[in-house]
PDB file of C-alpha atoms and ligand atoms in Angstrom:
ATOM      1  CA  MET A  17    -186.271 101.278-245.479  1.00 43.00           C
ATOM      2  CA  SER A  18    -189.994 101.442-245.905  1.00 43.00           C
ATOM      3  CA  ASP A  19    -191.056  98.002-244.909  1.00 51.00           C
ATOM      4  CA  GLN A  20    -192.848  98.421-241.639  1.00 53.00           C
ATOM      5  CA  VAL A  21    -194.346  95.150-240.603  1.00 58.00           C
ATOM      6  CA  ASN A  22    -197.130  95.241-238.107  1.00 70.00           C
ATOM      7  CA  GLU A  23    -197.286  91.500-237.572  1.00 71.00           C
ATOM      8  CA  PRO A  24    -195.708  89.662-234.695  1.00 78.00           C
ATOM      9  CA  HIS A  25    -192.422  87.989-235.572  1.00 76.00           C
ATOM     10  CA  TRP A  26    -193.762  84.475-235.354  1.00 79.00           C
ATOM     11  CA  LYS A  27    -196.254  85.309-238.048  1.00 77.00           C
ATOM     12  CA  ARG A  28    -193.493  86.501-240.281  1.00 72.00           C
ATOM     13  CA  ASP A  29    -191.415  83.387-239.659  1.00 72.00           C
ATOM     14  CA  PHE A  30    -194.356  81.010-240.083  1.00 78.00           C
ATOM     15  CA  PRO A  31    -196.808  82.823-242.355  1.00 76.00           C
ATOM     16  CA  ILE A  32    -200.071  81.310-243.368  1.00 79.00           C
ATOM     17  CA  GLN A  33    -199.663  81.833-247.091  1.00 76.00           C
ATOM     18  CA  ARG A  34    -196.959  79.911-248.844  1.00 73.00           C
ATOM     19  CA  THR A  35    -196.002  82.728-251.216  1.00 72.00           C
ATOM     20  CA  GLU A  36    -195.209  84.957-248.296  1.00 69.00           C
ATOM     21  CA  ALA A  37    -192.964  82.328-246.781  1.00 67.00           C
ATOM     22  CA  THR A  38    -190.726  82.063-249.840  1.00 60.00           C
ATOM     23  CA  LYS A  39    -190.500  85.806-250.275  1.00 56.00           C
ATOM     24  CA  VAL A  40    -189.624  86.455-246.677  1.00 55.00           C
ATOM     25  CA  SER A  41    -186.814  83.948-246.674  1.00 69.00           C
ATOM     26  CA  ARG A  42    -185.240  85.422-249.804  1.00 79.00           C
ATOM     27  CA  ARG A  43    -185.363  88.870-248.263  1.00 80.00           C
ATOM     28  CA  ASP A  44    -183.639  87.512-245.210  1.00 82.00           C
ATOM     29  CA  PHE A  45    -181.078  85.760-247.371  1.00 86.00           C
ATOM     30  CA  ALA A  46    -180.244  89.014-249.117  1.00 88.00           C
ATOM     31  CA  ARG A  47    -179.899  90.752-245.769  1.00 88.00           C
ATOM     32  CA  PHE A  48    -177.687  87.983-244.523  1.00 89.00           C
ATOM     33  CA  LEU A  49    -175.462  88.379-247.574  1.00 92.00           C
ATOM     34  CA  CYS A  50    -175.189  92.058-246.755  1.00 92.00           C
ATOM     35  CA  LEU A  51    -174.193  91.180-243.201  1.00 93.00           C
ATOM     36  CA  VAL A  52    -171.479  88.842-244.491  1.00 94.00           C
ATOM     37  CA  SER A  53    -170.321  91.615-246.780  1.00 94.00           C
ATOM     38  CA  GLY A  54    -170.017  93.946-243.797  1.00 94.00           C
ATOM     39  CA  GLY A  55    -168.070  91.298-241.930  1.00 94.00           C
ATOM     40  CA  LEU A  56    -165.611  90.920-244.789  1.00 94.00           C
ATOM     41  CA  ALA A  57    -165.152  94.691-245.002  1.00 94.00           C
ATOM     42  CA  THR A  58    -164.439  94.722-241.260  1.00 94.00           C
ATOM     43  CA  GLY A  59    -161.918  91.940-241.718  1.00 93.00           C
ATOM     44  CA  SER A  60    -160.146  93.911-244.438  1.00 92.00           C
ATOM     45  CA  ALA A  61    -160.123  96.956-242.167  1.00 93.00           C
ATOM     46  CA  TYR A  62    -158.497  94.895-239.428  1.00 92.00           C
ATOM     47  CA  VAL A  63    -155.806  93.658-241.833  1.00 90.00           C
ATOM     48  CA  ALA A  64    -155.146  97.192-243.094  1.00 90.00           C
ATOM     49  CA  VAL A  65    -154.856  98.644-239.587  1.00 90.00           C
ATOM     50  CA  LYS A  66    -152.660  95.817-238.392  1.00 87.00           C
ATOM     51  CA  ALA A  67    -150.370  96.067-241.412  1.00 85.00           C
ATOM     52  CA  ASN A  68    -149.952  99.832-241.262  1.00 84.00           C
ATOM     53  CA  PHE A  69    -149.890 100.634-237.552  1.00 84.00           C
ATOM     54  CA  PHE A  70    -148.827  97.462-235.766  1.00 81.00           C
ATOM     55  CA  PRO A  71    -146.053  95.901-237.833  1.00 74.00           C
ATOM     56  CA  PRO A  72    -144.488  92.744-236.385  1.00 72.00           C
ATOM     57  CA  GLU A  73    -141.492  93.626-234.279  1.00 72.00           C
ATOM     58  CA  GLU A  74    -138.065  93.199-235.777  1.00 73.00           C
ATOM     59  CA  ILE A  75    -135.340  91.122-234.214  1.00 73.00           C
ATOM     60  CA  LYS A  76    -132.569  93.358-232.955  1.00 75.00           C
ATOM     61  CA  GLY A  77    -128.933  92.445-232.608  1.00 75.00           C
ATOM     62  CA  GLU A  78    -127.275  89.088-232.878  1.00 77.00           C
ATOM     63  CA  HIS A  79    -128.261  86.039-230.924  1.00 78.00           C
ATOM     64  CA  PHE A  80    -126.112  83.069-230.014  1.00 78.00           C
ATOM     65  CA  VAL A  81    -127.559  79.742-231.146  1.00 77.00           C
ATOM     66  CA  CYS A  82    -124.985  77.025-230.535  1.00 80.00           C
ATOM     67  CA  LYS A  83    -121.454  75.840-231.284  1.00 79.00           C
ATOM     68  CA  ALA A  84    -120.789  75.010-234.919  1.00 76.00           C
ATOM     69  CA  ALA A  85    -119.511  71.578-233.904  1.00 78.00           C
ATOM     70  CA  GLY A  86    -122.900  70.783-232.369  1.00 77.00           C
ATOM     71  CA  VAL A  87    -124.617  70.504-235.758  1.00 79.00           C
ATOM     72  CA  PRO A  88    -123.168  68.000-238.247  1.00 79.00           C
ATOM     73  CA  LEU A  89    -123.396  68.414-242.027  1.00 81.00           C
ATOM     74  CA  GLY A  90    -126.996  67.887-243.033  1.00 80.00           C
ATOM     75  CA  GLY A  91    -128.085  68.334-239.431  1.00 81.00           C
ATOM     76  CA  THR A  92    -130.563  70.785-237.989  1.00 83.00           C
ATOM     77  CA  ARG A  93    -131.287  72.408-234.678  1.00 83.00           C
ATOM     78  CA  SER A  94    -134.394  74.152-233.397  1.00 83.00           C
ATOM     79  CA  PHE A  95    -134.066  77.277-231.326  1.00 83.00           C
ATOM     80  CA  VAL A  96    -135.991  80.269-230.069  1.00 83.00           C
ATOM     81  CA  ILE A  97    -134.734  83.784-229.597  1.00 81.00           C
ATOM     82  CA  GLU A  98    -135.263  85.045-226.074  1.00 78.00           C
ATOM     83  CA  GLY A  99    -138.124  87.490-225.806  1.00 74.00           C
ATOM     84  CA  SER A 100    -140.083  85.846-228.603  1.00 78.00           C
ATOM     85  CA  SER A 101    -141.972  82.597-228.951  1.00 80.00           C
ATOM     86  CA  ILE A 102    -141.425  81.995-232.669  1.00 83.00           C
ATOM     87  CA  PRO A 103    -139.641  78.692-233.272  1.00 86.00           C
ATOM     88  CA  TYR A 104    -136.717  78.776-235.673  1.00 87.00           C
ATOM     89  CA  ILE A 105    -134.732  76.051-237.357  1.00 88.00           C
ATOM     90  CA  LEU A 106    -131.005  76.204-238.009  1.00 86.00           C
ATOM     91  CA  ILE A 107    -129.829  74.073-240.934  1.00 87.00           C
ATOM     92  CA  HIS A 108    -126.292  73.024-241.740  1.00 85.00           C
ATOM     93  CA  LEU A 109    -126.567  72.231-245.445  1.00 83.00           C
ATOM     94  CA  GLU A 110    -124.543  69.498-247.102  1.00 82.00           C
ATOM     95  CA  ASP A 111    -122.418  72.061-248.978  1.00 82.00           C
ATOM     96  CA  GLY A 112    -121.318  73.536-245.660  1.00 79.00           C
ATOM     97  CA  SER A 113    -123.488  76.668-245.661  1.00 83.00           C
ATOM     98  CA  TRP A 114    -125.767  77.617-242.803  1.00 85.00           C
ATOM     99  CA  ARG A 115    -129.360  78.756-243.009  1.00 85.00           C
ATOM    100  CA  ALA A 116    -131.968  79.751-240.436  1.00 87.00           C
ATOM    101  CA  TYR A 117    -135.698  79.954-241.056  1.00 88.00           C
ATOM    102  CA  GLU A 118    -138.864  80.340-239.126  1.00 87.00           C
ATOM    103  CA  GLN A 119    -140.074  76.843-238.385  1.00 88.00           C
ATOM    104  CA  LYS A 120    -143.676  77.772-239.113  1.00 88.00           C
ATOM    105  CA  CYS A 121    -145.075  76.818-242.501  1.00 89.00           C
ATOM    106  CA  THR A 122    -146.508  79.864-244.238  1.00 87.00           C
ATOM    107  CA  HIS A 123    -149.609  77.875-245.124  1.00 86.00           C
ATOM    108  CA  LEU A 124    -151.167  76.926-241.780  1.00 87.00           C
ATOM    109  CA  SER A 125    -148.214  77.176-239.407  1.00 87.00           C
ATOM    110  CA  CYS A 126    -147.288  73.511-239.130  1.00 89.00           C
ATOM    111  CA  ALA A 127    -143.711  72.796-238.038  1.00 89.00           C
ATOM    112  CA  VAL A 128    -141.437  72.248-241.020  1.00 90.00           C
ATOM    113  CA  TYR A 129    -138.314  70.075-241.016  1.00 87.00           C
ATOM    114  CA  TYR A 130    -135.252  69.662-243.193  1.00 88.00           C
ATOM    115  CA  LYS A 131    -135.061  66.490-245.246  1.00 86.00           C
ATOM    116  CA  PRO A 132    -131.362  65.539-245.073  1.00 83.00           C
ATOM    117  CA  GLY A 133    -129.646  65.127-248.429  1.00 80.00           C
ATOM    118  CA  SER A 134    -132.453  66.643-250.468  1.00 82.00           C
ATOM    119  CA  GLY A 135    -131.841  70.354-250.033  1.00 83.00           C
ATOM    120  CA  GLN A 136    -135.530  70.729-249.257  1.00 87.00           C
ATOM    121  CA  ILE A 137    -137.532  71.780-246.250  1.00 89.00           C
ATOM    122  CA  VAL A 138    -140.712  69.778-245.947  1.00 90.00           C
ATOM    123  CA  CYS A 139    -144.023  70.567-244.351  1.00 90.00           C
ATOM    124  CA  PRO A 140    -145.712  67.263-243.501  1.00 89.00           C
ATOM    125  CA  CYS A 141    -149.204  68.692-243.089  1.00 90.00           C
ATOM    126  CA  HIS A 142    -150.119  69.278-246.725  1.00 90.00           C
ATOM    127  CA  GLU A 143    -146.950  68.293-248.550  1.00 89.00           C
ATOM    128  CA  GLY A 144    -145.440  71.751-248.826  1.00 89.00           C
ATOM    129  CA  PHE A 145    -141.822  71.942-250.029  1.00 91.00           C
ATOM    130  CA  PHE A 146    -139.380  74.829-249.603  1.00 90.00           C
ATOM    131  CA  ASP A 147    -135.923  75.344-251.046  1.00 88.00           C
ATOM    132  CA  ALA A 148    -133.459  75.069-248.159  1.00 85.00           C
ATOM    133  CA  MET A 149    -131.049  77.498-249.803  1.00 85.00           C
ATOM    134  CA  THR A 150    -133.483  80.385-250.236  1.00 85.00           C
ATOM    135  CA  GLY A 151    -136.701  79.518-248.438  1.00 84.00           C
ATOM    136  CA  GLU A 152    -138.686  79.782-251.680  1.00 87.00           C
ATOM    137  CA  VAL A 153    -141.729  77.601-252.129  1.00 88.00           C
ATOM    138  CA  LEU A 154    -141.032  74.694-254.461  1.00 88.00           C
ATOM    139  CA  ALA A 155    -144.336  72.879-254.313  1.00 87.00           C
ATOM    140  CA  GLY A 156    -147.527  72.593-252.367  1.00 85.00           C
ATOM    141  CA  PRO A 157    -150.009  75.025-250.887  1.00 88.00           C
ATOM    142  CA  PRO A 158    -147.783  77.506-248.965  1.00 87.00           C
ATOM    143  CA  PRO A 159    -148.371  80.976-250.437  1.00 85.00           C
ATOM    144  CA  ARG A 160    -145.173  82.683-249.239  1.00 86.00           C
ATOM    145  CA  PRO A 161    -141.508  81.779-248.748  1.00 87.00           C
ATOM    146  CA  LEU A 162    -140.273  80.925-245.258  1.00 86.00           C
ATOM    147  CA  PRO A 163    -139.092  84.026-243.385  1.00 85.00           C
ATOM    148  CA  ALA A 164    -135.324  83.768-243.059  1.00 84.00           C
ATOM    149  CA  LEU A 165    -132.739  84.864-240.500  1.00 84.00           C
ATOM    150  CA  GLU A 166    -129.202  85.643-241.457  1.00 83.00           C
ATOM    151  CA  VAL A 167    -126.578  83.310-239.977  1.00 83.00           C
ATOM    152  CA  VAL A 168    -123.289  84.819-238.806  1.00 82.00           C
ATOM    153  CA  MET A 169    -120.288  82.687-237.904  1.00 81.00           C
ATOM    154  CA  ARG A 170    -117.992  83.983-235.144  1.00 80.00           C
ATOM    155  CA  GLY A 171    -115.177  81.476-234.883  1.00 78.00           C
ATOM    156  CA  GLU A 172    -116.781  78.364-233.479  1.00 80.00           C
ATOM    157  CA  ASP A 173    -120.052  80.020-232.543  1.00 82.00           C
ATOM    158  CA  VAL A 174    -123.202  80.356-234.651  1.00 82.00           C
ATOM    159  CA  TYR A 175    -125.169  83.570-234.331  1.00 82.00           C
ATOM    160  CA  VAL A 176    -128.311  84.758-236.091  1.00 81.00           C
ATOM    161  CA  LYS A 177    -129.564  88.256-236.809  1.00 79.00           C
ATOM    162  CA  ALA A 178    -132.544  89.755-238.624  1.00 78.00           C
ATOM    163  CA  GLY A 179    -132.643  88.361-242.135  1.00 67.00           C
ATOM    164  CA  ASN A 180    -131.734  90.453-245.139  1.00 59.00           C
ATOM    165  CA  GLU A 181    -134.617  90.614-247.533  1.00 52.00           C
ATOM    166  CA  GLY A 182    -132.320  89.513-250.323  1.00 45.00           C
ATOM    167  CA  ILE A 183    -132.350  85.856-249.342  1.00 44.00           C
ATOM    168  CA  ALA A 184    -136.018  85.239-249.895  1.00 44.00           C
ATOM    169  CA  LYS A 185    -138.100  87.922-251.493  1.00 45.00           C
ATOM    170  CA  ASN A 186    -141.375  88.046-249.665  1.00 45.00           C
ATOM    171  CA  THR A 187    -144.055  88.759-252.158  1.00 46.00           C
ATOM    172  CA  GLY A 188    -147.531  87.585-251.433  1.00 43.00           C
ATOM    173  CA  ARG A 189    -149.325  85.562-253.991  1.00 44.00           C
ATOM    174  CA  MET A 190    -152.438  87.096-255.505  1.00 44.00           C
TER     175      MET A 190
ATOM    176  CA  MET B   4    -196.183 109.372-249.271  1.00 61.00           C
ATOM    177  CA  SER B   5    -196.056 107.039-252.162  1.00 70.00           C
ATOM    178  CA  ASN B   6    -192.926 105.906-253.938  1.00 76.00           C
ATOM    179  CA  PHE B   7    -191.966 103.195-256.365  1.00 79.00           C
ATOM    180  CA  LYS B   8    -192.413 100.634-253.600  1.00 77.00           C
ATOM    181  CA  ASP B   9    -196.200 100.680-253.858  1.00 78.00           C
ATOM    182  CA  ALA B  10    -196.087  99.810-257.512  1.00 78.00           C
ATOM    183  CA  GLN B  11    -193.353  97.283-256.892  1.00 78.00           C
ATOM    184  CA  ASN B  12    -195.386  95.571-254.210  1.00 76.00           C
ATOM    185  CA  LYS B  13    -198.324  95.146-256.539  1.00 77.00           C
ATOM    186  CA  ALA B  14    -196.212  93.863-259.406  1.00 77.00           C
ATOM    187  CA  HIS B  15    -196.692  90.433-260.872  1.00 81.00           C
ATOM    188  CA  PRO B  16    -194.818  87.731-258.913  1.00 79.00           C
ATOM    189  CA  ASN B  17    -192.757  86.867-262.006  1.00 83.00           C
ATOM    190  CA  LYS B  18    -191.393  90.356-262.053  1.00 83.00           C
ATOM    191  CA  THR B  19    -190.707  90.315-258.335  1.00 83.00           C
ATOM    192  CA  ASN B  20    -188.919  86.993-258.652  1.00 84.00           C
ATOM    193  CA  THR B  21    -186.626  88.256-261.382  1.00 87.00           C
ATOM    194  CA  LEU B  22    -185.811  91.356-259.416  1.00 85.00           C
ATOM    195  CA  MET B  23    -185.101  89.344-256.313  1.00 86.00           C
ATOM    196  CA  SER B  24    -182.797  86.945-258.144  1.00 89.00           C
ATOM    197  CA  ALA B  25    -180.901  89.798-259.760  1.00 90.00           C
ATOM    198  CA  LEU B  26    -180.349  91.496-256.413  1.00 90.00           C
ATOM    199  CA  ILE B  27    -179.147  88.295-254.788  1.00 91.00           C
ATOM    200  CA  VAL B  28    -176.787  87.508-257.671  1.00 93.00           C
ATOM    201  CA  ILE B  29    -175.227  90.954-257.361  1.00 92.00           C
ATOM    202  CA  LEU B  30    -174.835  90.514-253.614  1.00 93.00           C
ATOM    203  CA  ILE B  31    -173.166  87.138-254.046  1.00 94.00           C
ATOM    204  CA  LEU B  32    -170.829  88.645-256.615  1.00 95.00           C
ATOM    205  CA  ASN B  33    -169.914  91.445-254.214  1.00 94.00           C
ATOM    206  CA  VAL B  34    -169.216  88.997-251.431  1.00 94.00           C
ATOM    207  CA  SER B  35    -166.987  86.852-253.671  1.00 95.00           C
ATOM    208  CA  ILE B  36    -164.946  89.878-254.692  1.00 95.00           C
ATOM    209  CA  GLN B  37    -164.641  90.838-251.055  1.00 94.00           C
ATOM    210  CA  ILE B  38    -163.396  87.375-250.113  1.00 94.00           C
ATOM    211  CA  TRP B  39    -160.730  87.673-252.786  1.00 94.00           C
ATOM    212  CA  LEU B  40    -159.772  91.157-251.573  1.00 93.00           C
ATOM    213  CA  LEU B  41    -159.439  89.962-247.993  1.00 93.00           C
ATOM    214  CA  TYR B  42    -157.350  86.969-249.032  1.00 90.00           C
ATOM    215  CA  THR B  43    -155.034  89.079-251.168  1.00 89.00           C
ATOM    216  CA  GLY B  44    -154.686  91.845-248.614  1.00 89.00           C
ATOM    217  CA  LEU B  45    -153.895  89.408-245.817  1.00 88.00           C
ATOM    218  CA  ASN B  46    -151.465  87.440-247.914  1.00 85.00           C
ATOM    219  CA  ASN B  47    -149.537  90.523-248.958  1.00 85.00           C
ATOM    220  CA  ALA B  48    -149.562  91.980-245.455  1.00 85.00           C
ATOM    221  CA  LEU B  49    -148.073  88.766-244.058  1.00 81.00           C
ATOM    222  CA  GLY B  50    -145.470  88.870-246.818  1.00 75.00           C
ATOM    223  CA  LYS B  51    -144.285  92.317-245.628  1.00 73.00           C
ATOM    224  CA  ASN B  52    -146.002  93.958-248.567  1.00 78.00           C
ATOM    225  CA  LYS B  53    -148.388  96.166-246.674  1.00 78.00           C
ATOM    226  CA  ASP B  54    -149.332  98.594-249.447  1.00 84.00           C
ATOM    227  CA  VAL B  55    -152.078  96.317-250.706  1.00 86.00           C
ATOM    228  CA  ALA B  56    -154.053  96.194-247.468  1.00 87.00           C
ATOM    229  CA  LEU B  57    -155.465  99.723-247.533  1.00 89.00           C
ATOM    230  CA  PRO B  58    -156.746  99.770-251.145  1.00 90.00           C
ATOM    231  CA  ALA B  59    -158.198  96.314-250.558  1.00 91.00           C
ATOM    232  CA  PHE B  60    -160.053  97.595-247.518  1.00 91.00           C
ATOM    233  CA  ILE B  61    -161.395 100.646-249.362  1.00 93.00           C
ATOM    234  CA  ALA B  62    -162.628  98.506-252.244  1.00 93.00           C
ATOM    235  CA  SER B  63    -164.208  96.108-249.779  1.00 93.00           C
ATOM    236  CA  LEU B  64    -165.971  98.957-247.977  1.00 94.00           C
ATOM    237  CA  VAL B  65    -167.311 100.383-251.227  1.00 94.00           C
ATOM    238  CA  LEU B  66    -168.669  96.970-252.176  1.00 93.00           C
ATOM    239  CA  PHE B  67    -170.329  96.666-248.782  1.00 93.00           C
ATOM    240  CA  LEU B  68    -171.977 100.070-249.135  1.00 93.00           C
ATOM    241  CA  ILE B  69    -173.226  99.175-252.598  1.00 91.00           C
ATOM    242  CA  GLY B  70    -174.679  95.969-251.220  1.00 90.00           C
ATOM    243  CA  PHE B  71    -176.206  97.799-248.282  1.00 90.00           C
ATOM    244  CA  PHE B  72    -178.041 100.374-250.371  1.00 88.00           C
ATOM    245  CA  TRP B  73    -179.000  97.614-252.785  1.00 84.00           C
ATOM    246  CA  LEU B  74    -181.237  96.250-250.037  1.00 85.00           C
ATOM    247  CA  TYR B  75    -183.506  99.252-250.424  1.00 83.00           C
ATOM    248  CA  PHE B  76    -184.640  97.863-253.751  1.00 82.00           C
ATOM    249  CA  LEU B  77    -185.621  94.495-252.313  1.00 79.00           C
ATOM    250  CA  PRO B  78    -189.192  93.708-253.252  1.00 77.00           C
ATOM    251  CA  MET B  79    -191.363  93.281-250.193  1.00 72.00           C
ATOM    252  CA  GLY B  80    -193.584  90.730-251.759  1.00 63.00           C
ATOM    253  CA  TYR B  81    -197.315  90.721-251.926  1.00 60.00           C
ATOM    254  CA  ARG B  82    -199.021  91.858-248.738  1.00 60.00           C
ATOM    255  CA  GLU B  83    -202.709  91.978-248.154  1.00 57.00           C
ATOM    256  CA  LYS B  84    -204.077  95.383-247.374  1.00 55.00           C
ATOM    257  CA  LYS B  85    -204.863  95.715-243.703  1.00 51.00           C
ATOM    258  CA  ASN B  86    -207.797  97.960-242.976  1.00 48.00           C
ATOM    259  CA  LYS B  87    -207.097  99.787-239.791  1.00 40.00           C
TER     260      LYS B  87
HETATM  261  S1  LIG C 260    -149.400  73.817-243.148  1.00 84.18           S
HETATM  262 FE1  LIG C 260    -147.611  73.478-244.329  1.00 84.18          FE
HETATM  263  S2  LIG C 260    -148.463  72.863-246.210  1.00 84.18           S
HETATM  264 FE2  LIG C 260    -150.266  73.283-245.069  1.00 84.18          FE
END
């Protein structure tokens, strides 16, 4: 760029003539916008690299959670799978079916809980509601459904394994 | 060497102002589109829908480059001739 300035910086920041002052600051504003633009492009690059080369690891195999008798109808139980720090929630729905979801709201990662009798999972932070049967968003700000695990019953024991995508289709909102 | 800058620097302030505003409006527009691209790319990537991230990044990069070369057209404003 052909704008060599032979003045010291202080003179540019505090020029004597008022017209110069306004012009300089708008130039700097435009440059700053360009910097922000570069930052956003870098952010998009980070997302693209992370999505394509470092996918989140999948859960392998089945994991024991608890005895079926330990969770009454309409009850819930939090658990973690060893080797990972993601909190999950196991729900025994009123109709007798079992569901397991990540206990992190897809909005800003608050802990969600099951509201007994309503069939809804609630996020208290910004009033987000999820369908307890499917994990779909019913209301509120969360942009994506809750990631689900598949629940497998083995006699009296409750196991979970990596969720089948069929339960909650994960499509990001535009 | 003389280029369009010399003429631009001597232009009437009204003209310079208009030019400046136009450039800044375009830059703001670019940045808003980029924010949307980042939001969409991230949202889809988190929803296991990773195909959106790469096109979003490419579009974002193109917008940045446009904005970057835009800066070349920034008016420098009136400067008094220094006699050296
Ligand atoms: S964090 Fe759950 S709704 Fe905002």
